[in-house]
XYZ file of C-alpha atoms in Angstrom:
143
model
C 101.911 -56.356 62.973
C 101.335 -54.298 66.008
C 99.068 -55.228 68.287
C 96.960 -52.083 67.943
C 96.684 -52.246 64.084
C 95.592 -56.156 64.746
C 93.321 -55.423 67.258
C 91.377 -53.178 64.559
C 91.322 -55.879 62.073
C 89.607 -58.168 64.479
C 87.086 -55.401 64.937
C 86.231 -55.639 61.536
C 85.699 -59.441 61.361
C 81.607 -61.015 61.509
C 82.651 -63.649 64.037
C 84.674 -60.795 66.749
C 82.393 -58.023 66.166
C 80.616 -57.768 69.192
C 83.390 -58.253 70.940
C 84.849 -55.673 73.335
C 88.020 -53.901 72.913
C 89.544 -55.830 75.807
C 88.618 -59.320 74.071
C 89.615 -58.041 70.733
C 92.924 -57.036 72.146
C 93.319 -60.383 74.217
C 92.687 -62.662 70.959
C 94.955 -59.913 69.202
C 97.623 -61.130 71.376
C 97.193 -64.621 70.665
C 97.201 -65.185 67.059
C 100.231 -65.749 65.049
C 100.279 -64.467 62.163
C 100.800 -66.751 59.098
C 101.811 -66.472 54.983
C 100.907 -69.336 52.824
C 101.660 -69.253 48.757
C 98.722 -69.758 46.409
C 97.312 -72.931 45.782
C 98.146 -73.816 49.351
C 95.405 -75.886 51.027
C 94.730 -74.604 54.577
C 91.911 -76.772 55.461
C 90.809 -80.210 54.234
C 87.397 -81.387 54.209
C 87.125 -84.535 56.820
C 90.464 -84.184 58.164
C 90.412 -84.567 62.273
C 92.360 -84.550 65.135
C 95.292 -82.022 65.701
C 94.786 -80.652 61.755
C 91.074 -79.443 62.937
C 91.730 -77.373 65.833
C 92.643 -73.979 64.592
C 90.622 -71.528 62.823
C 92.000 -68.619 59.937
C 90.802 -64.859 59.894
C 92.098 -63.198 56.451
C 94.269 -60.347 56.429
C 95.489 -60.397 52.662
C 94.189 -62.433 49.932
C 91.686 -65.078 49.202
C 91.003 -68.379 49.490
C 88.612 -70.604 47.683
C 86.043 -72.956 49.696
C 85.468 -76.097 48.280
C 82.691 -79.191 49.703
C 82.775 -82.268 48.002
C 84.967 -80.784 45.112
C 83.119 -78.060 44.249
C 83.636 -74.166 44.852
C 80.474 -73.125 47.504
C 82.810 -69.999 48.338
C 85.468 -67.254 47.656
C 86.752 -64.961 51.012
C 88.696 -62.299 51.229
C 89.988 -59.875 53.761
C 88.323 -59.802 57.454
C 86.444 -63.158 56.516
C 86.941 -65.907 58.583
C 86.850 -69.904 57.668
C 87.610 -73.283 60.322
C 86.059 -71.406 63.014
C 83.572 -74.329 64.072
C 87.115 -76.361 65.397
C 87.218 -73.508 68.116
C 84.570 -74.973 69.738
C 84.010 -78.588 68.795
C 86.175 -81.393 67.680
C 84.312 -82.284 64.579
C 85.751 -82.835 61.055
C 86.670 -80.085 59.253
C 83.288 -79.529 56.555
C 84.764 -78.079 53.438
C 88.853 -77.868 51.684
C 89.798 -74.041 51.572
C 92.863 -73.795 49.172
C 94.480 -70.485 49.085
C 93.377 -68.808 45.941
C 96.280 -66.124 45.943
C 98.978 -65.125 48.491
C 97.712 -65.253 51.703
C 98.327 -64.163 55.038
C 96.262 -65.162 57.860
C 95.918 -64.223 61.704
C 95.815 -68.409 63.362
C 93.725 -69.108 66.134
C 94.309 -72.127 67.943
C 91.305 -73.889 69.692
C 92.975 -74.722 73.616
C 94.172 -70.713 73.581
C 90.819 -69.779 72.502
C 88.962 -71.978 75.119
C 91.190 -70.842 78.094
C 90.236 -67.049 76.619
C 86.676 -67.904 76.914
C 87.407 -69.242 80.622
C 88.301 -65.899 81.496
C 85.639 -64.240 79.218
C 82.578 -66.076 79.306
C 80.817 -63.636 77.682
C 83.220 -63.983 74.511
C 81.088 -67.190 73.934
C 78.232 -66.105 74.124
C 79.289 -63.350 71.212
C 80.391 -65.872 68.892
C 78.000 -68.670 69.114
C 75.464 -65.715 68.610
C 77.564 -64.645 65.520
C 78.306 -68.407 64.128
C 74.576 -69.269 64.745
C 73.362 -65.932 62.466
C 75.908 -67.558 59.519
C 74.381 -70.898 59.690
C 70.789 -69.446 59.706
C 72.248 -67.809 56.576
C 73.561 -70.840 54.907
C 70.275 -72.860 55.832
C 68.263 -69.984 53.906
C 70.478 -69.932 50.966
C 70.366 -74.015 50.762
C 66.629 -74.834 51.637
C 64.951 -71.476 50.905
């Protein structure tokens, strides 16, 4: 994908959209671009270590989010799912299974911490955008 055409479908992503062209081209430039088959897990819920440290924005397809067996979510394109491993070394909270074909732009956690070394601000931009989902999810849960 060129780098260009990438950079726009970060723009278009919740978690990167305050984000200026300059970061949005930087994490363009990182991510690898991935394919996984349906019914291909991605993410499963507790797992830790090195299989927690990367985070999935969706160019094609959907997956299916799962917590404690049962389905709390389905994304599509320009949604984004693992992104709390960017910044902490937690276990992963939920399964996400690929629901059909899928290819995904792969963010890995030590690239996106030396990023945010040399963009502070970028931070700043997604902790503000991760803390607005949360608020979201807290709503939806406890009303």
């Amino acid at each position: 994908m060129a780098g260009k055409h990438r950079t726009e479908q970060l723009r278009t992503v919740e978690l990167f959209s305050a984000c200026s062209n300059r970061e949005l081209a930087k994490i363009a430039r990182m991510a690898e671009e991935v394919t996984f088959p349906a019914d291909k897990a991605l993410l499963e819920q507790g797992a830790s270590g090195s299989h927690a440290r990367e985070a999935y924005v969706i160019l094609r397809g959907s997956v299916v989010v799962r917590r404690n067996g049962r389905k709390i979510a389905e994304l599509g394109p320009g949604e984004s799912v693992g992104e709390m491993a960017l910044f902490d070394n937690g276990p992963r909270t939920a399964t996400v299974v690929a629901g059909t074909d899928l290819t995904v732009l792969v963010l890995q956690r030590q690239q996106m911490l030396g990023l945010i070394d040399e963009m502070p601000a970028l931070a700043s931009k997604m902790l503000q955008k991760l803390a607005r989902r949360l608020r979201e999810s807290n709503r939806k849960l406890y009303g």
